[in-house]
Short mmCIF file of C-alpha atoms in Angstrom, two decimals:
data_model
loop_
_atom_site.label_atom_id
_atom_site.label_comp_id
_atom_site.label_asym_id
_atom_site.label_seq_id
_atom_site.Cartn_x
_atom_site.Cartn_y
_atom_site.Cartn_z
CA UNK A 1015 96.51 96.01 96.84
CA UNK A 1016 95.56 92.64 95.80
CA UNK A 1017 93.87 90.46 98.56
CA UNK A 1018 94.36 86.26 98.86
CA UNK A 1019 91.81 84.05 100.34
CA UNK A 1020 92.38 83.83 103.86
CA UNK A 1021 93.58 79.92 104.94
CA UNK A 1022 94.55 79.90 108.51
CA UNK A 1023 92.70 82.37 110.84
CA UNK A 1024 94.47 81.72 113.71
CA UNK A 1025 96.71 83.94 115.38
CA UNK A 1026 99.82 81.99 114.81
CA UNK A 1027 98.57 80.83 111.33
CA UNK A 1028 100.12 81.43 107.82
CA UNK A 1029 97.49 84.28 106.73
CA UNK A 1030 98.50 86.13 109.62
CA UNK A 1031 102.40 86.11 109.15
CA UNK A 1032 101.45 87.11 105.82
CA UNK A 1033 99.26 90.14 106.86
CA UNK A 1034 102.55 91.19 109.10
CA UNK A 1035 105.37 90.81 106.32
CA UNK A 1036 102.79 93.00 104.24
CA UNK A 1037 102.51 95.37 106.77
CA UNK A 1038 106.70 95.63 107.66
CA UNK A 1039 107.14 96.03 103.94
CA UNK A 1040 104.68 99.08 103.75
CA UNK A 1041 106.65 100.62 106.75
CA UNK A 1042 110.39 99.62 105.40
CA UNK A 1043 109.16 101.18 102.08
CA UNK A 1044 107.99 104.33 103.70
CA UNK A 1045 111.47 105.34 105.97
CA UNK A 1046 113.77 104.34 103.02
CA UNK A 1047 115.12 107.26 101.05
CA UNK A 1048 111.98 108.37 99.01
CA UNK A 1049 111.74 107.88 95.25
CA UNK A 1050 109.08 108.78 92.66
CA UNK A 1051 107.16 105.34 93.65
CA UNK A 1052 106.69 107.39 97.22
CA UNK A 1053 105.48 110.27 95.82
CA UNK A 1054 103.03 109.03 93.07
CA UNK A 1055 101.65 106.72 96.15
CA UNK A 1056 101.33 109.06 98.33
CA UNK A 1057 99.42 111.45 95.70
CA UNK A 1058 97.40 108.43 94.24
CA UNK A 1059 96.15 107.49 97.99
CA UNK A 1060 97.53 104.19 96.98
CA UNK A 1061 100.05 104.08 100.14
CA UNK A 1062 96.78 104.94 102.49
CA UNK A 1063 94.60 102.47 101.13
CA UNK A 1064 97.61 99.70 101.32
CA UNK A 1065 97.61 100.89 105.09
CA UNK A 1066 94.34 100.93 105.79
CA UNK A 1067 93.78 97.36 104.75
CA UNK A 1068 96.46 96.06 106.22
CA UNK A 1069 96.23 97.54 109.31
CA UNK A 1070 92.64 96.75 109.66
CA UNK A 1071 93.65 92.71 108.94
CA UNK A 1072 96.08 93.50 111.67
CA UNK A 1073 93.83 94.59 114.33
CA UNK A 1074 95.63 97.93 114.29
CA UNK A 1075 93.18 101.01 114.83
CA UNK A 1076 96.35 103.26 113.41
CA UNK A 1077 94.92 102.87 109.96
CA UNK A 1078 95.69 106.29 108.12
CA UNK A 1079 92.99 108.04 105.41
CA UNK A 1080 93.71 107.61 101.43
CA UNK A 1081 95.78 110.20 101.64
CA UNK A 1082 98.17 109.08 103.31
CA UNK A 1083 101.49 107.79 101.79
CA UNK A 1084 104.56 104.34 100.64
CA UNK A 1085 109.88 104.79 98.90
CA UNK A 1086 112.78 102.72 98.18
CA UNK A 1087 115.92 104.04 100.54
CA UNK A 1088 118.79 103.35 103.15
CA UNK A 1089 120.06 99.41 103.82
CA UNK A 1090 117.74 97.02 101.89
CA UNK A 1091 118.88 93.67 103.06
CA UNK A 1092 120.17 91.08 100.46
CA UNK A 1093 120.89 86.88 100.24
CA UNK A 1094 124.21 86.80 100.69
CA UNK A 1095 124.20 83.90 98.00
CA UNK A 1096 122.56 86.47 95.65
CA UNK A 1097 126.05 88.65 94.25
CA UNK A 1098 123.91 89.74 91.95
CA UNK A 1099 121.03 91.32 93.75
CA UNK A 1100 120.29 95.15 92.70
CA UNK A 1101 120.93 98.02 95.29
CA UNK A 1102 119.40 101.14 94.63
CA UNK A 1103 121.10 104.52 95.50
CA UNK A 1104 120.89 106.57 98.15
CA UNK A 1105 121.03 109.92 96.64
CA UNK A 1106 122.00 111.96 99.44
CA UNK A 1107 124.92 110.34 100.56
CA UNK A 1108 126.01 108.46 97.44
CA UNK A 1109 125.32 104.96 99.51
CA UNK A 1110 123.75 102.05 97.75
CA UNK A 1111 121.23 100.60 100.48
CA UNK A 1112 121.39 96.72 100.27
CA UNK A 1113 118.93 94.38 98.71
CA UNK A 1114 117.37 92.00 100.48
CA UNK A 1115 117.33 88.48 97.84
CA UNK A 1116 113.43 86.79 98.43
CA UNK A 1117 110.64 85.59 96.17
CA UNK A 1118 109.07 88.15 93.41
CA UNK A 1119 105.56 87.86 95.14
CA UNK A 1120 105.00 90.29 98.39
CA UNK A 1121 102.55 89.25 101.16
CA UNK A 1122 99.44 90.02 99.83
CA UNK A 1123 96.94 91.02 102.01
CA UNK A 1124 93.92 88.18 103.32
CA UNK A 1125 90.47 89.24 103.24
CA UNK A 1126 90.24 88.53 106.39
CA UNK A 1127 92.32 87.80 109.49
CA UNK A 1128 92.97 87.45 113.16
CA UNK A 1129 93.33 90.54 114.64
CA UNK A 1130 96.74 90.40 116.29
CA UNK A 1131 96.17 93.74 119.25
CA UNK A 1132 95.22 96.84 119.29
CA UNK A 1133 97.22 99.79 118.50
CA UNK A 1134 98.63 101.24 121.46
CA UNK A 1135 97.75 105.10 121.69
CA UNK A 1136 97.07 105.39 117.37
CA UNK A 1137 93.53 106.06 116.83
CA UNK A 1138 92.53 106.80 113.21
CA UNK A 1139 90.98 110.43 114.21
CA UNK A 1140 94.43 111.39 114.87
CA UNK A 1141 95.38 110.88 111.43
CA UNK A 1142 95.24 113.52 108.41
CA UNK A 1143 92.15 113.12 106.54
CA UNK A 1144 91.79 112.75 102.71
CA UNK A 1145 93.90 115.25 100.98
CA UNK A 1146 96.10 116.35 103.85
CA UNK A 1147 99.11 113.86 103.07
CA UNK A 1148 99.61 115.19 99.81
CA UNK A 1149 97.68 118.36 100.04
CA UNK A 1150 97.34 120.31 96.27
CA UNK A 1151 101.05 118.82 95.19
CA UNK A 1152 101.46 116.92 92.05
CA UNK A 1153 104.22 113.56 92.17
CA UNK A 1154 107.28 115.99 91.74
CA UNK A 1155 106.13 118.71 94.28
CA UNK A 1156 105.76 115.82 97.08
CA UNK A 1157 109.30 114.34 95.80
CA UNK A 1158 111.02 117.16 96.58
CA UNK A 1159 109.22 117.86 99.74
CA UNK A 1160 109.75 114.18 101.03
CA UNK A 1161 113.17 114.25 100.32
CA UNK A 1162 113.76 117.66 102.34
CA UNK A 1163 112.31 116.25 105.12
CA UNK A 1164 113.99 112.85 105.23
CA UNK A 1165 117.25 114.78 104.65
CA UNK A 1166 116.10 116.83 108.04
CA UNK A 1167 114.81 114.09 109.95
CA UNK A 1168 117.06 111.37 109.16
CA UNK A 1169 120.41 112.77 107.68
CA UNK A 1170 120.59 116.41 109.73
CA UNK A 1171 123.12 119.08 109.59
CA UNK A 1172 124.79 118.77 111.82
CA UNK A 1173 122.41 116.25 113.88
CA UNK A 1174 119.52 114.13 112.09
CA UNK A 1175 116.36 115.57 114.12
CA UNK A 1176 115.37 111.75 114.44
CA UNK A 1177 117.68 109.10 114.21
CA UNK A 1178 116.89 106.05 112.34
CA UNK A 1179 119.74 103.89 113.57
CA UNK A 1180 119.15 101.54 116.61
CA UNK A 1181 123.12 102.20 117.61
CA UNK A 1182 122.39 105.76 118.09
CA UNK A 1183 119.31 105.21 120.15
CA UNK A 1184 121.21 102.89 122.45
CA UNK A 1185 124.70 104.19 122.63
CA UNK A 1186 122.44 107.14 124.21
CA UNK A 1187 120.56 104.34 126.72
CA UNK A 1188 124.04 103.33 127.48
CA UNK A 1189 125.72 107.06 128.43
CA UNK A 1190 128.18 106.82 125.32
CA UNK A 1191 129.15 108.22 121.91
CA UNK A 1192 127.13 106.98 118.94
CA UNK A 1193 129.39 105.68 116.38
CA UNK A 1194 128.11 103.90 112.90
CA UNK A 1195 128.97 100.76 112.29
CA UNK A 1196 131.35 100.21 115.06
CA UNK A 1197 129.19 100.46 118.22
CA UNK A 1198 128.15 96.99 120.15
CA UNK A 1199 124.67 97.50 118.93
CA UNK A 1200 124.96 98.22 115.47
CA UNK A 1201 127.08 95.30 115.36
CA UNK A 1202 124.39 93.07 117.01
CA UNK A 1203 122.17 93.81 114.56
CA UNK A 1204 125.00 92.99 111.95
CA UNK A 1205 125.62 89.41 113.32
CA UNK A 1206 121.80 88.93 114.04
CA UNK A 1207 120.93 89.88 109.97
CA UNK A 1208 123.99 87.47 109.06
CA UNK A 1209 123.01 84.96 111.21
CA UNK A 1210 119.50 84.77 109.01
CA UNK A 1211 121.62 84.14 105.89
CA UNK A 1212 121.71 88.16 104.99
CA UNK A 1213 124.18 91.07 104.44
CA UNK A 1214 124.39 93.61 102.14
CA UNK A 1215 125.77 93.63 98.49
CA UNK A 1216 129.49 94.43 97.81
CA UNK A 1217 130.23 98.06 97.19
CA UNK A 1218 127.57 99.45 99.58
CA UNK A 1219 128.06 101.15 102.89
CA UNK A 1220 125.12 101.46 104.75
CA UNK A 1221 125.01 100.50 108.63
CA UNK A 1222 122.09 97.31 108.95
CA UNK A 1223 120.69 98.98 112.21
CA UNK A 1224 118.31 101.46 109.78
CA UNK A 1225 114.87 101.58 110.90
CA UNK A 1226 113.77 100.54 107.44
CA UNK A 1227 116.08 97.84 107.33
CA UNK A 1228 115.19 96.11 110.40
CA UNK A 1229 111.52 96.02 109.31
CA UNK A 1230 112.63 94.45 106.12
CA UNK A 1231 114.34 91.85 108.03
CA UNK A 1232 111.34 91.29 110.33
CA UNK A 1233 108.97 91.02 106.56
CA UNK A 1234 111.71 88.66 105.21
CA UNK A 1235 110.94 86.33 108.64
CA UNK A 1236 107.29 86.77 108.39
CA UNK A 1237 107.58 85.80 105.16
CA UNK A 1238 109.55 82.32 105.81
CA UNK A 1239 107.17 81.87 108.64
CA UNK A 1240 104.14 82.76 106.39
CA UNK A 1241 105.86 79.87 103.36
CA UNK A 1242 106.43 83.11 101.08
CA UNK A 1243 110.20 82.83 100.93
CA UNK A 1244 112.57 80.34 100.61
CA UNK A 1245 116.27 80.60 102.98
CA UNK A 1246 119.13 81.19 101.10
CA UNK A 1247 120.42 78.19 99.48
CA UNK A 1248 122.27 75.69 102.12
CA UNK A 1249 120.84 77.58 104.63
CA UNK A 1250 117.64 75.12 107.22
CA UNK A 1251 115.19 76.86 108.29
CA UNK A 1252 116.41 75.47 111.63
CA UNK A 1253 119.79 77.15 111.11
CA UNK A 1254 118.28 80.55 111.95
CA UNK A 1255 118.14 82.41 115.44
CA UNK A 1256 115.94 80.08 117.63
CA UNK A 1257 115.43 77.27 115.58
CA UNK A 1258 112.47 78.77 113.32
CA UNK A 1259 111.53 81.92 111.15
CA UNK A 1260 108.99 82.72 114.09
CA UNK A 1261 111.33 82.30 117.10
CA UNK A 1262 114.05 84.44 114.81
CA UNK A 1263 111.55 86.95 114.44
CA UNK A 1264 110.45 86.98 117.74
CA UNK A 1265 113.58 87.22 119.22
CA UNK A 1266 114.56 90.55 117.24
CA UNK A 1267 111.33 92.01 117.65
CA UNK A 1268 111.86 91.74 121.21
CA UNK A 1269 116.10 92.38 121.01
CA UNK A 1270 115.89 95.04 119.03
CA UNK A 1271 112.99 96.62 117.57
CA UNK A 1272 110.96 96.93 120.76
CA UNK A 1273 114.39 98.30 122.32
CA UNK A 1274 114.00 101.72 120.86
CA UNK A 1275 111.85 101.94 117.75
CA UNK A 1276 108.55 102.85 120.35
CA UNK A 1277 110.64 105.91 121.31
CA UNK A 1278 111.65 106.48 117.93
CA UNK A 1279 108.09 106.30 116.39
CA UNK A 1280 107.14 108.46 118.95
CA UNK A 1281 110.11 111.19 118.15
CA UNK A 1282 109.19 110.48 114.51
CA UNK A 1283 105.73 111.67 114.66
CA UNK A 1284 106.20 115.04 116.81
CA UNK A 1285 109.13 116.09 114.58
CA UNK A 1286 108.16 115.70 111.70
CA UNK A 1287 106.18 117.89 108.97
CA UNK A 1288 104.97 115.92 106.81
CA UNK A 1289 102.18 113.79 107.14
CA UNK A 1290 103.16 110.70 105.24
CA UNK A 1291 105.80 110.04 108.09
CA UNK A 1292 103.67 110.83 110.94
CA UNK A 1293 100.85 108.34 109.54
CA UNK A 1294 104.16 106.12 109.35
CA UNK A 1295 105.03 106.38 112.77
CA UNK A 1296 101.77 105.93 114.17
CA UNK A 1297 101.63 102.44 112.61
CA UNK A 1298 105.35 101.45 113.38
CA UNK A 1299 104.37 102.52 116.75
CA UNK A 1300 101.47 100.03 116.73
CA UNK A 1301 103.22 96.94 115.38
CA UNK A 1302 106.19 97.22 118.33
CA UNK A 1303 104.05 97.84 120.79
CA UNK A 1304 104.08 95.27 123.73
#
């Protein structure tokens, strides 16, 4: 991963919103559907070294070894200016995941930065050591390995053994039936990703409450906040949720995110059997963590 000079150390400054857009792209990449860029990361060490440094501008001690893994997947957020924006396919269900519409560059990683906590209960001796993510597999192997298990996890038949959708989290909080799309939560999150000038591409189907979509939407705030993407056009910075990139982003962190992605993070990592999304969770973990 490429590294920028470091301009503004403080905790509120522009490196540091930079470091955290990096470090919700790396996570939205890794619960998305995964796709041969997943796999050759993972068996490169690319995704683990991406992690490491990020997390370790972050202040996060839930940096994973090289091993460890990055995929392209469910509802990728798009400008809703942008018609034209690309929407890759979910293979599984036949869904094309939204595109979220922002400048070419990502959030490159300072040198240096203001750590911004520690990482609550991830400590980097729990995490697989060199080796383990992708064990002897070559780029195919993993593929088809990822896939199985983020077919178990978060598709299931009949039940996903770890939802990814905020709705079903807390239509469970609230003692009712989970339903996609239609339940008060899901729709929340609708409004809320709308509200920031977003939505998802004609022709796609995917509900916006996806774990990896809300951590795009939380990079694509960083990012505004950090002066690494523009709003849609005719949309003020002021127009959005609070009055500011930061206050929007704040406010869903603490809405949403911090409503039930702990618990899922925490679900994510005993379930599952790979190590890619255990590393994952461990770090998702860390950034919602009060």
């Amino acid at each position: 991963m490429e590294t920028t000079p470091a301009r503004d150390l403080t905790p509120e400054g522009g490196a540091l919103w930079q470091v955290r857009a990096t470090m919700w792209e790396l996570l939205a990449f890794s619960l998305r559907y995964p796709d041969t860029e997943l796999a050759e990361a993972v068996a490169s060490g690319e995704w683990a070294d991406a992690a490491r440094e990020v997390a370790g501008a972050l202040g996060l001690d839930a940096a994973p070894c090289r091993s460890e893994g990055a995929a392209e997947g469910p509802a990728r957020l798009r400008s809703e200016s942008d018609a034209e924006a690309p929407a890759p396919c979910h293979p599984e269900r036949g869904v094309e995941g939204p595109s979220l519409c922002r400048p070419e560059q990502s959030a490159a990683t300072p040198s240096s930065c203001h750590p911004e906590r520690s990482a609550a209960g991830a400590e980097s001796k729990d995490l697989p050591q060199p080796g383990v993510l992708a064990g002897d597999r070559v780029p195919d192997a993993l593929l088809r390995s990822l896939r199985a298990e983020a077919t178990r996890l978060f598709v299931g038949a009949p039940d996903a053994a770890c939802s990814p959708y905020e709705g079903v989290w807390r239509a469970a909080d609230d003692g009712v039936q989970a339903l996609l799309f239609v339940n008060p939560r899901s729709m929340e999150v609708e409004r809320f990703v709308r509200s920031c000038g977003l939505g998802r591409p004609e022709g796609t189907n995917e509900p916006l409450d996806h774990a990896a979509t809300e951590c795009e939407l939380l990079e694509y705030l960083a990012m505004l906040e950090a002066g690494l993407a523009e709003p849609p056009e005719g949309m003020d910075p002021a127009d959005l949720p609070g009055g500011s990139p930061a206050a929007a982003y704040d406010e869903f962190l603490e809405e949403h995110a911090r409503a039930w992605m702990p618990r899922f993070a925490e679900r994510l990592a005993a379930e599952s059997r790979e190590p890619l999304y255990r590393a994952a969770a461990r770090l998702l973990g860390a950034m919602v963590a009060p």
